[in-house]
Structures are given as C-alpha cells and as structure tokens.
Tab-separated table of C-alpha atoms and ligand atoms in Angstrom:
chain	number	residue	atom	x	y	z
A	31	MET	CA	161.797	40.067	68.153
A	32	ARG	CA	160.319	42.574	70.187
A	33	ARG	CA	156.616	42.261	71.316
A	34	PHE	CA	154.076	45.059	72.743
A	35	ARG	CA	151.299	44.284	73.854
A	36	THR	CA	147.827	44.771	71.919
A	37	ILE	CA	145.678	47.583	73.070
A	38	GLY	CA	141.568	46.858	73.265
A	39	ASP	CA	140.469	43.738	70.915
A	40	GLY	CA	143.475	44.473	69.379
A	41	SER	CA	141.795	45.417	65.756
A	42	GLY	CA	143.504	49.019	66.589
A	43	PHE	CA	139.802	50.470	66.503
A	44	GLY	CA	137.973	51.355	70.118
A	45	ARG	CA	134.481	50.553	70.716
A	46	ASP	CA	131.679	53.343	70.801
A	47	ASP	CA	130.993	52.649	74.609
A	48	THR	CA	134.893	52.183	76.130
A	49	LEU	CA	137.590	54.427	76.347
A	50	TYR	CA	140.686	52.653	76.877
A	51	PRO	CA	143.756	53.590	79.633
A	52	GLU	CA	146.128	53.923	76.706
A	53	GLU	CA	143.824	56.700	75.007
A	54	LEU	CA	143.286	58.560	78.139
A	55	GLN	CA	146.786	58.438	79.092
A	56	LEU	CA	147.420	59.947	75.230
A	57	ALA	CA	144.532	62.457	76.063
A	58	LEU	CA	146.113	63.570	79.064
A	59	ARG	CA	149.887	63.765	78.008
A	60	ASN	CA	148.650	66.123	74.612
A	61	ARG	CA	145.966	69.255	75.197
A	62	GLY	CA	143.182	70.619	73.129
A	63	MET	CA	142.545	74.195	73.338
A	64	PRO	CA	138.870	74.595	75.939
A	65	LEU	CA	136.968	76.257	73.163
A	66	GLU	CA	136.545	79.486	75.588
A	67	GLY	CA	139.881	80.102	73.802
A	68	LEU	CA	138.735	80.885	70.789
A	69	ARG	CA	138.238	84.745	71.777
A	70	TYR	CA	141.563	85.651	71.589
A	71	PRO	CA	143.023	86.361	68.682
A	72	ILE	CA	146.610	84.905	69.375
A	73	THR	CA	146.202	81.588	71.540
A	74	PRO	CA	148.253	82.347	75.039
A	75	THR	CA	150.570	79.412	74.757
A	76	GLY	CA	149.368	77.691	77.862
A	77	ILE	CA	145.632	76.914	76.224
A	78	HIS	CA	147.457	75.895	72.512
A	79	TYR	CA	146.651	72.708	71.468
A	80	LEU	CA	149.787	70.347	72.033
A	81	LEU	CA	150.618	66.747	70.721
A	82	VAL	CA	154.025	64.760	71.186
A	83	HIS	CA	154.172	61.456	69.930
A	84	TYR	CA	156.980	60.617	72.254
A	85	ASP	CA	158.768	62.383	74.999
A	86	ILE	CA	159.577	65.582	75.004
A	87	PRO	CA	163.521	65.298	74.606
A	88	GLU	CA	166.030	66.940	76.872
A	89	ILE	CA	167.965	69.456	74.814
A	90	ASP	CA	171.117	71.408	75.760
A	91	ALA	CA	170.766	74.177	73.733
A	92	SER	CA	174.390	75.478	73.942
A	93	ALA	CA	175.475	71.635	72.411
A	94	TRP	CA	172.650	71.793	69.956
A	95	ARG	CA	173.669	72.362	66.669
A	96	LEU	CA	171.153	72.879	63.197
A	97	THR	CA	172.822	70.408	60.763
A	98	VAL	CA	171.717	71.512	57.104
A	99	SER	CA	172.874	68.303	54.643
A	100	GLY	CA	172.495	66.029	51.693
A	101	LEU	CA	172.272	67.527	47.973
A	102	VAL	CA	173.770	71.018	49.200
A	103	THR	CA	176.719	72.358	47.973
A	104	THR	CA	177.996	73.919	51.245
A	105	PRO	CA	176.843	71.658	54.469
A	106	LEU	CA	176.084	73.898	57.381
A	107	SER	CA	176.159	73.336	60.830
A	108	LEU	CA	174.639	76.323	62.775
A	109	THR	CA	173.957	77.340	66.592
A	110	LEU	CA	171.070	79.246	68.042
A	111	ASP	CA	172.910	82.269	68.111
A	112	ASP	CA	174.103	82.014	64.582
A	113	ILE	CA	170.243	81.264	63.631
A	114	ARG	CA	168.912	84.172	65.765
A	115	LYS	CA	171.137	86.719	64.388
A	116	ARG	CA	169.886	86.000	60.761
A	117	PRO	CA	167.068	88.379	59.370
A	118	ARG	CA	163.768	87.351	61.777
A	119	ARG	CA	160.176	87.217	60.874
A	120	THR	CA	157.142	87.233	63.158
A	121	LEU	CA	154.114	85.330	61.577
A	122	ALA	CA	150.371	84.233	63.406
A	123	VAL	CA	149.543	81.227	62.130
A	124	THR	CA	146.727	78.769	62.970
A	125	MET	CA	147.992	74.944	63.463
A	126	GLU	CA	145.268	72.688	63.799
A	127	CYS	CA	146.322	68.674	64.371
A	128	ALA	CA	145.755	66.266	61.273
A	129	GLY	CA	143.556	64.118	63.972
A	130	ASN	CA	141.643	66.666	65.268
A	131	GLY	CA	137.695	65.225	65.518
A	132	ARG	CA	139.246	61.579	65.323
A	133	ALA	CA	137.517	60.664	67.914
A	134	LEU	CA	134.215	61.599	66.439
A	135	SER	CA	134.675	59.163	63.696
A	136	SER	CA	133.243	55.748	63.916
A	137	PRO	CA	134.903	53.117	64.473
A	138	ARG	CA	137.628	55.178	65.856
A	139	ARG	CA	141.512	54.741	65.272
A	140	ILE	CA	143.378	53.864	68.665
A	141	SER	CA	145.354	57.211	69.129
A	142	GLN	CA	145.115	60.468	70.311
A	143	PRO	CA	141.097	61.122	70.622
A	144	TRP	CA	140.466	64.725	69.968
A	145	LEU	CA	137.102	65.632	69.883
A	146	VAL	CA	137.431	69.282	68.205
A	147	GLU	CA	139.711	71.168	70.044
A	148	ALA	CA	143.219	70.400	68.663
A	149	ILE	CA	144.358	74.157	67.229
A	150	GLY	CA	145.550	77.059	68.050
A	151	THR	CA	147.157	80.281	66.893
A	152	ALA	CA	150.626	80.962	68.144
A	153	GLU	CA	152.692	84.045	66.723
A	154	TRP	CA	155.983	82.588	65.857
A	155	THR	CA	159.421	84.231	65.323
A	156	GLY	CA	162.537	82.791	63.246
A	157	MET	CA	164.209	82.709	60.369
A	158	PRO	CA	162.939	81.871	56.864
A	159	LEU	CA	163.418	78.299	55.686
A	160	LYS	CA	164.133	79.643	52.437
A	161	GLY	CA	167.211	81.614	53.422
A	162	VAL	CA	168.698	78.551	55.010
A	163	LEU	CA	168.339	76.460	51.904
A	164	GLU	CA	169.754	79.390	49.621
A	165	GLU	CA	172.848	79.524	52.035
A	166	ALA	CA	173.455	75.797	52.053
A	167	GLY	CA	172.553	75.876	47.799
A	168	LEU	CA	170.554	72.919	46.776
A	169	ALA	CA	171.769	70.897	44.642
A	170	ARG	CA	169.402	70.782	40.851
A	171	ALA	CA	168.550	66.605	41.741
A	172	ALA	CA	167.092	67.594	44.955
A	173	ILE	CA	163.116	67.258	45.048
A	174	GLU	CA	162.710	66.978	48.485
A	175	VAL	CA	163.917	68.381	51.995
A	176	ILE	CA	163.374	66.061	55.188
A	177	PHE	CA	163.273	67.511	58.485
A	178	THR	CA	164.672	65.118	61.650
A	179	GLY	CA	163.448	66.304	65.315
A	180	ARG	CA	165.597	64.887	68.220
A	181	ASP	CA	162.600	63.195	70.318
A	182	GLU	CA	162.690	59.465	69.470
A	183	GLY	CA	160.092	56.630	69.905
A	184	VAL	CA	158.342	53.525	68.452
A	185	GLU	CA	155.707	53.365	66.343
A	186	GLY	CA	154.124	50.490	64.352
A	187	ASN	CA	157.220	48.411	65.684
A	188	VAL	CA	159.648	50.702	63.662
A	189	VAL	CA	162.019	52.845	66.083
A	190	GLN	CA	162.303	55.921	64.907
A	191	ARG	CA	163.160	59.813	65.479
A	192	TYR	CA	160.299	61.892	64.300
A	193	GLN	CA	160.799	63.018	60.915
A	194	ARG	CA	158.546	64.621	57.752
A	195	SER	CA	160.202	65.893	54.276
A	196	LEU	CA	158.081	68.488	51.910
A	197	ALA	CA	158.330	69.009	48.541
A	198	VAL	CA	161.715	71.744	47.511
A	199	SER	CA	158.508	73.900	45.935
A	200	GLU	CA	156.762	74.021	49.429
A	201	ALA	CA	159.722	74.117	51.513
A	202	LEU	CA	161.145	77.154	49.536
A	203	ARG	CA	157.864	79.271	50.384
A	204	ASP	CA	158.334	82.424	52.005
A	205	GLU	CA	155.878	81.847	55.125
A	206	VAL	CA	157.688	78.581	56.142
A	207	LEU	CA	159.883	79.637	59.014
A	208	LEU	CA	162.419	78.151	61.372
A	209	ALA	CA	161.018	79.629	64.299
A	210	TYR	CA	162.585	79.726	68.180
A	211	GLU	CA	160.307	81.967	69.302
A	212	MET	CA	156.816	81.513	70.206
A	213	ASN	CA	154.151	83.981	71.347
A	214	GLY	CA	157.139	86.434	71.706
A	215	GLN	CA	159.203	83.907	74.378
A	216	PRO	CA	161.667	81.286	73.507
A	217	ILE	CA	159.714	78.182	72.399
A	218	GLU	CA	158.940	75.795	75.696
A	219	PRO	CA	159.942	72.799	75.558
A	220	GLN	CA	156.813	70.826	74.712
A	221	HIS	CA	156.023	72.873	71.615
A	222	GLY	CA	160.085	72.256	70.164
A	223	PHE	CA	162.502	73.958	72.304
A	224	PRO	CA	165.171	75.529	70.975
A	225	LEU	CA	164.249	75.277	67.049
A	226	ARG	CA	160.839	73.978	65.333
A	227	LEU	CA	159.664	74.506	61.752
A	228	VAL	CA	156.434	75.873	60.993
A	229	VAL	CA	154.354	75.120	57.675
A	230	PRO	CA	151.373	77.609	57.627
A	231	GLY	CA	148.346	76.288	55.620
A	232	TRP	CA	149.391	72.532	56.781
A	233	TYR	CA	148.554	70.049	59.360
A	234	GLY	CA	150.458	70.200	62.470
A	235	MET	CA	152.330	67.208	61.802
A	236	THR	CA	154.414	68.847	59.038
A	237	SER	CA	155.903	71.544	61.742
A	238	VAL	CA	158.248	69.180	63.096
A	239	LYS	CA	159.528	69.967	66.670
A	240	TRP	CA	163.299	69.607	68.148
A	241	LEU	CA	164.532	70.023	64.364
A	242	ASP	CA	168.343	69.198	64.623
A	243	ARG	CA	168.727	68.121	60.658
A	244	ILE	CA	167.591	68.738	57.462
A	245	ASP	CA	168.679	67.124	54.420
A	246	ALA	CA	168.011	67.381	51.198
A	247	THR	CA	167.439	64.387	48.953
A	248	ALA	CA	166.675	63.308	45.025
A	249	GLU	CA	163.854	60.536	46.496
A	250	PRO	CA	160.826	60.609	47.810
A	251	PHE	CA	161.203	60.607	51.649
A	252	GLN	CA	159.938	57.041	52.630
A	253	GLY	CA	159.669	57.518	56.225
A	254	TYR	CA	157.320	55.793	58.704
A	255	GLN	CA	155.343	59.264	58.935
A	256	MET	CA	155.112	59.979	55.738
A	257	THR	CA	154.004	56.292	54.269
A	258	ARG	CA	152.485	54.610	57.057
A	259	VAL	CA	150.162	57.059	58.707
A	260	TYR	CA	149.069	60.779	57.655
A	261	ARG	CA	147.489	59.267	54.843
A	262	TYR	CA	143.465	59.167	53.534
A	263	ALA	CA	143.102	55.635	53.528
A	264	ARG	CA	140.510	52.822	53.915
A	265	SER	CA	142.492	50.479	55.635
A	266	GLU	CA	146.082	49.761	56.805
A	267	GLU	CA	146.982	48.522	53.363
A	268	GLU	CA	146.196	50.804	51.209
A	269	SER	CA	148.407	53.804	50.787
A	270	GLY	CA	145.590	56.436	49.528
A	271	GLU	CA	146.385	60.114	49.589
A	272	PRO	CA	148.872	62.055	51.681
A	273	VAL	CA	147.251	64.074	54.292
A	274	THR	CA	148.745	67.482	53.256
A	275	LEU	CA	146.799	70.788	53.623
A	276	ILE	CA	143.952	72.164	56.550
A	277	ARG	CA	140.307	71.696	55.291
A	278	VAL	CA	138.473	74.580	55.864
A	279	ARG	CA	136.205	74.455	59.527
A	280	ALA	CA	134.432	77.114	61.951
A	281	LEU	CA	134.286	76.396	65.886
A	282	MET	CA	131.755	78.524	68.153
A	283	ILE	CA	132.631	79.424	71.576
A	284	PRO	CA	129.778	77.445	73.677
A	285	PRO	CA	127.477	80.549	74.778
A	286	GLY	CA	126.321	80.883	78.230
A	287	ILE	CA	127.461	78.506	81.072
A	288	PRO	CA	128.495	74.629	81.161
A	289	ASP	CA	126.760	72.196	82.962
A	290	PHE	CA	129.666	70.286	84.446
A	291	MET	CA	129.417	66.662	83.643
A	292	THR	CA	127.448	67.367	80.134
A	293	ARG	CA	128.834	70.485	78.769
A	294	THR	CA	125.164	71.066	77.853
A	295	ARG	CA	125.024	75.231	77.736
A	296	LEU	CA	122.756	76.946	79.877
A	297	VAL	CA	121.787	80.335	78.164
A	298	ARG	CA	119.344	83.325	79.242
A	299	ALA	CA	116.752	83.957	76.424
A	300	GLY	CA	116.907	87.043	74.526
A	301	ARG	CA	119.949	88.468	72.565
A	302	VAL	CA	122.647	85.839	72.780
A	303	ILE	CA	125.829	87.126	70.870
A	304	LEU	CA	127.416	83.465	68.984
A	305	SER	CA	130.614	83.783	68.217
A	306	GLY	CA	133.905	82.100	67.278
A	307	ARG	CA	137.091	81.397	63.909
A	308	ALA	CA	137.453	80.125	60.892
A	309	TRP	CA	139.810	79.239	59.162
A	310	ALA	CA	140.603	77.620	55.719
A	311	GLY	CA	144.377	76.366	54.974
A	312	ARG	CA	145.521	78.178	52.641
A	313	LEU	CA	142.631	78.967	51.294
A	314	ALA	CA	140.441	82.161	52.667
A	315	VAL	CA	137.376	81.700	54.638
A	316	ALA	CA	134.336	82.923	51.943
A	317	ARG	CA	131.101	82.347	54.110
A	318	VAL	CA	130.318	80.931	57.493
A	319	GLU	CA	126.580	80.007	58.638
A	320	VAL	CA	125.065	79.228	62.120
A	321	SER	CA	122.448	76.648	62.903
A	322	ALA	CA	120.019	76.569	65.802
A	323	ASP	CA	118.167	73.608	64.594
A	324	GLY	CA	121.083	71.138	64.644
A	325	GLY	CA	121.972	71.871	60.899
A	326	ALA	CA	118.515	71.589	58.928
A	327	THR	CA	118.183	75.518	58.587
A	328	TRP	CA	121.080	78.139	58.022
A	329	SER	CA	121.732	81.637	58.222
A	330	ASP	CA	124.863	83.621	57.254
A	331	ALA	CA	127.380	85.052	59.786
A	332	ARG	CA	129.454	87.838	59.627
A	333	PHE	CA	132.670	87.430	59.584
A	334	GLY	CA	136.212	90.066	59.668
A	335	ASP	CA	139.642	90.202	58.085
A	336	PRO	CA	141.748	86.963	58.903
A	337	VAL	CA	144.058	87.556	61.981
A	338	SER	CA	147.047	87.145	59.699
A	339	PRO	CA	147.397	85.873	55.767
A	340	HIS	CA	147.712	82.585	58.082
A	341	ALA	CA	145.581	82.725	60.625
A	342	TRP	CA	141.878	82.580	61.638
A	343	ASN	CA	139.222	84.809	61.187
A	344	GLU	CA	136.675	86.329	63.921
A	345	TRP	CA	132.608	85.339	63.527
A	346	ILE	CA	129.452	86.890	64.800
A	347	PHE	CA	126.040	85.612	64.626
A	348	GLU	CA	123.143	87.503	67.029
A	349	TRP	CA	120.727	84.642	67.858
A	350	ASN	CA	117.090	85.597	69.353
A	351	ALA	CA	117.373	82.672	71.978
A	352	ARG	CA	113.458	81.674	72.982
A	353	PRO	CA	113.660	78.877	75.215
A	354	GLY	CA	113.574	75.399	74.759
A	355	SER	CA	116.732	72.861	73.378
A	356	TYR	CA	118.519	73.226	70.618
A	357	THR	CA	121.499	72.102	68.837
A	358	LEU	CA	124.054	74.675	67.815
A	359	CYS	CA	126.246	74.563	64.763
A	360	VAL	CA	128.551	76.359	62.792
A	361	ARG	CA	130.045	75.560	59.249
A	362	ALA	CA	132.228	77.572	56.997
A	363	THR	CA	132.758	77.445	53.164
A	364	ASP	CA	136.064	78.215	51.770
A	365	SER	CA	136.976	80.084	48.888
A	366	SER	CA	137.096	77.243	46.173
A	367	GLY	CA	133.614	76.309	47.377
A	368	ASN	CA	134.576	73.425	50.092
A	369	VAL	CA	131.910	73.009	52.688
A	370	GLN	CA	132.207	71.914	55.965
A	371	PRO	CA	130.000	68.425	55.702
A	372	ALA	CA	127.515	67.388	58.792
A	373	GLU	CA	129.094	64.006	58.894
A	374	GLN	CA	132.503	63.034	57.514
A	375	GLU	CA	133.639	60.470	54.859
A	376	TRP	CA	135.484	57.644	57.198
A	377	ASN	CA	139.186	56.939	56.648
A	378	PHE	CA	141.833	54.778	58.624
A	379	GLY	CA	143.446	56.680	60.643
A	380	GLY	CA	140.679	59.598	61.751
A	381	TYR	CA	141.889	62.306	59.128
A	382	GLY	CA	140.914	65.335	58.250
A	383	ASN	CA	137.637	65.352	59.846
A	384	ASN	CA	135.935	68.546	59.374
A	385	SER	CA	132.627	67.630	60.357
A	386	VAL	CA	130.163	70.642	61.563
A	387	GLN	CA	130.997	71.160	65.475
A	388	ARG	CA	127.211	70.690	67.777
A	389	VAL	CA	126.715	72.213	71.240
A	390	ASP	CA	123.831	71.432	72.736
A	391	ALA	CA	122.284	74.033	74.840
A	392	ILE	CA	118.656	75.105	76.770
A	393	VAL	CA	117.886	78.361	76.885
A	394	GLU	CA	115.676	78.875	79.904
B	117	MTE	N1	159.517	66.328	66.521
B	117	MTE	C1	157.984	66.111	66.462
B	117	MTE	N2	157.690	66.937	65.604
B	117	MTE	C2	156.066	67.128	65.768
B	117	MTE	C3	155.888	66.006	66.798
B	117	MTE	C4	156.207	65.412	67.236
B	117	MTE	O1	155.534	64.171	67.947
B	117	MTE	N3	157.848	65.223	67.145
B	117	MTE	N4	153.939	66.381	66.559
B	117	MTE	C5	153.396	66.654	65.146
B	117	MTE	C6	151.925	67.162	65.284
B	117	MTE	S1	151.204	65.439	64.783
B	117	MTE	C7	151.461	68.005	65.671
B	117	MTE	S2	149.530	68.282	65.275
B	117	MTE	C8	151.945	69.351	65.853
B	117	MTE	C9	151.701	69.920	67.607
B	117	MTE	O2	152.402	70.978	67.808
B	117	MTE	P1	152.119	71.836	69.022
B	117	MTE	O3	152.219	70.718	70.169
B	117	MTE	O4	152.699	72.766	69.143
B	117	MTE	O5	151.068	72.572	69.002
B	117	MTE	O6	153.427	69.191	66.321
B	117	MTE	C10	153.980	68.327	64.940
B	117	MTE	N5	155.725	67.752	65.495
B	118	MO	MO1	149.075	65.869	64.981
C-alpha cells in the first residue's frame, strides 16, 4: 500500500494565516496572467495563464498519433500532418480555470492557490472535432466522448492519465477544436503540444492538453476528473453537480502604480480611465458596473463588442478620482441575469468563484 505524506493538518484545507510550501510549489509551476495583461484583446502566449496537474510530458511529434476509437465505425490513427492537412479554423477563445478564486474562499482547499489571474484569451487554430468524429462515424449507442492526455500522475491515490469526457451533443458543437496552434505558432509544450482540445465556454479543465486518444462510449465516463473533482459539492463524500460552463466575471486593470509589497495602487487625482475585460462563458455580457466604495454604490461602465463570439469584451469607465482611500470593484451581469456575487457561496473544491474583484487604491 503506497503512502504519500499529508499536507498541513491533513484536513485538505489551508489555514488563513498559513501558505504551505506545497501550495507555493504549485503556484510557481503554474502561473496567472498579470492583470495588466487585460489590456491585450489576445493574450500574449507568455502571459496566458497556465495549469498543469502533473508534469509536462515529453512527446516526439513524429511518433505521436491521435487514436480515435471505441464506439465508432472506422477507428482512426492520425499523424500531426494528417490533421494539419484537414480544413482549419482559427477562434479567439477566453479560457478560465474552474479553480480561479480558490485562495479567496475560506477555508480554502489545498490545491493551486489562484487569486483571480487564472484567465487568458488565445487564438487557437485547429481542426473542428466534429470533422474527426464524423469521419470515424459515431455509433448510435455512443453518448459520451472521452479525451485522454499523454500526461500521467497520481491524484487522490489514483494513478491516472488526465482524462475528461463530454456528452456527444457538446462534442459535436461547431466551435470545439482539436488545436495545434496557439497565437499563430505551434502550441508550446506547457500548453499541450502537439495537440489539445479547446472547448469554448467551458472552464479550462475540459480542454484536454497533450491529447492522443478519443474514445466514444455508451456509458457516462466515471474517471477521476469527472466524478471526484470538478463538482460543486459541500464535502468530499457528496457528489454534487458537475462544474461545466464559465460563470460571468469582469476584471479590472489595476489603475495607477503598485506599491511593491502590498500591491495597493497609488493613483493621481483627477480623471482616471478604469478598464478591463468581462466574459460570460457561453452567454453574452449584458452589463458591467464599477464601484469606488467597496461595492456600496455602483455606476454603469461602457463595453464594446466581444473580441470573438467565444471571447471577452473590453469595458471602460471614467472615474473622477478625488484624494482619499478607495476599494475599487467591478462586476458583470450575463444575458440570463446572473450577476457576480460580493461573496461566493462556499464549495469544497473552491470552484467557480466569480466573486467581485476588489482593488485597493490611494488617490493623491
Ligand atoms: N492533459 C491535461 N490537460 C489539461 C490539464 C492537465 O493538467 N493535463 N489541465 C486542465 C486545466 S485544469 C486547465 S484550467 C487548462 C489550462 O490550460 P492552459 O494551461 O493552456 O491555460 O488545461 C486543462 N487541460
Ligand atoms: Mo483548471
């Protein structure tokens, strides 16, 4: 029986006054997008957020194959060249980690300790997944498609390759891509070289990197990443609801200049342009509001068209900043009327936290 050590007090949760070295290690392996990166409609690859559960696998592209198998009439084995020769599509997609905001919940689950920076928008180029599934011919009995990455690790004492599934109806949507380029270049190793799934509108865990197998099945897939994590649940035992589409959120480029250690902003009094981006998963952004008093009062911000049907919108607000101390907030509402909460309802894994961003500023 293998035994891994426990972290912290063994409860799986961190104390508010402690950051465990293991969390720091995850935070350093992965990275958030510095918020000033919100100025770019398309995030430069080097500052797009990154999340890798295990190790970045070593893949020899010439030996690599994509296997399409399971409940299909014609199993396929495709080389990267085979895939690159097929009709291609480029889509700008805003991607966010389901754990974004996890470190803001209390108690926080010990895992990647995101604040709010697990976000980015890239231009992904690839072949629509639909084309591959049609070529292979899904059997009538197939209800889900399982995607397997090449990376392997241990999680919850289960040795596994990273695997997620999608219902056939989701997998056949036009915008789902098998991507081999990110921002016009071959995907870099950390983002899934040579091929990854990109599922617009869904939290990032769905977009399986280092993809090398696609299997159609007649049963709901019971893999670890489907049933044990990525659930909105109150405890480890409760199965809860699956984490799926990205919730509405707006973020602000912190204005002025930062104090090095506290990140509190120093802002020059007068007319200040506050701006940032807002997104709403598969829905549209319907409203963006700004508050300078910690969320007590709100004013409407202006916002433009989204960068693409699957990407964020820019918003802008003119703030007349008078000397004093402020907590700047921004919140968005989606086209179904969901608005970001001031405080997130707690869940076990720290998922889907779209509580309102707060930026402390001193104006002088
Ligand atoms: N094979 C594999 N795919 C993966 C992951 C992983 O660890 N292994 N992480 C997932 C998670 S949780 C997220 S949020 C996104 C992150 O994609 P990025 O690192 O390109 O931003 O990839 C997803 N796909
Ligand atoms: Mo994630």
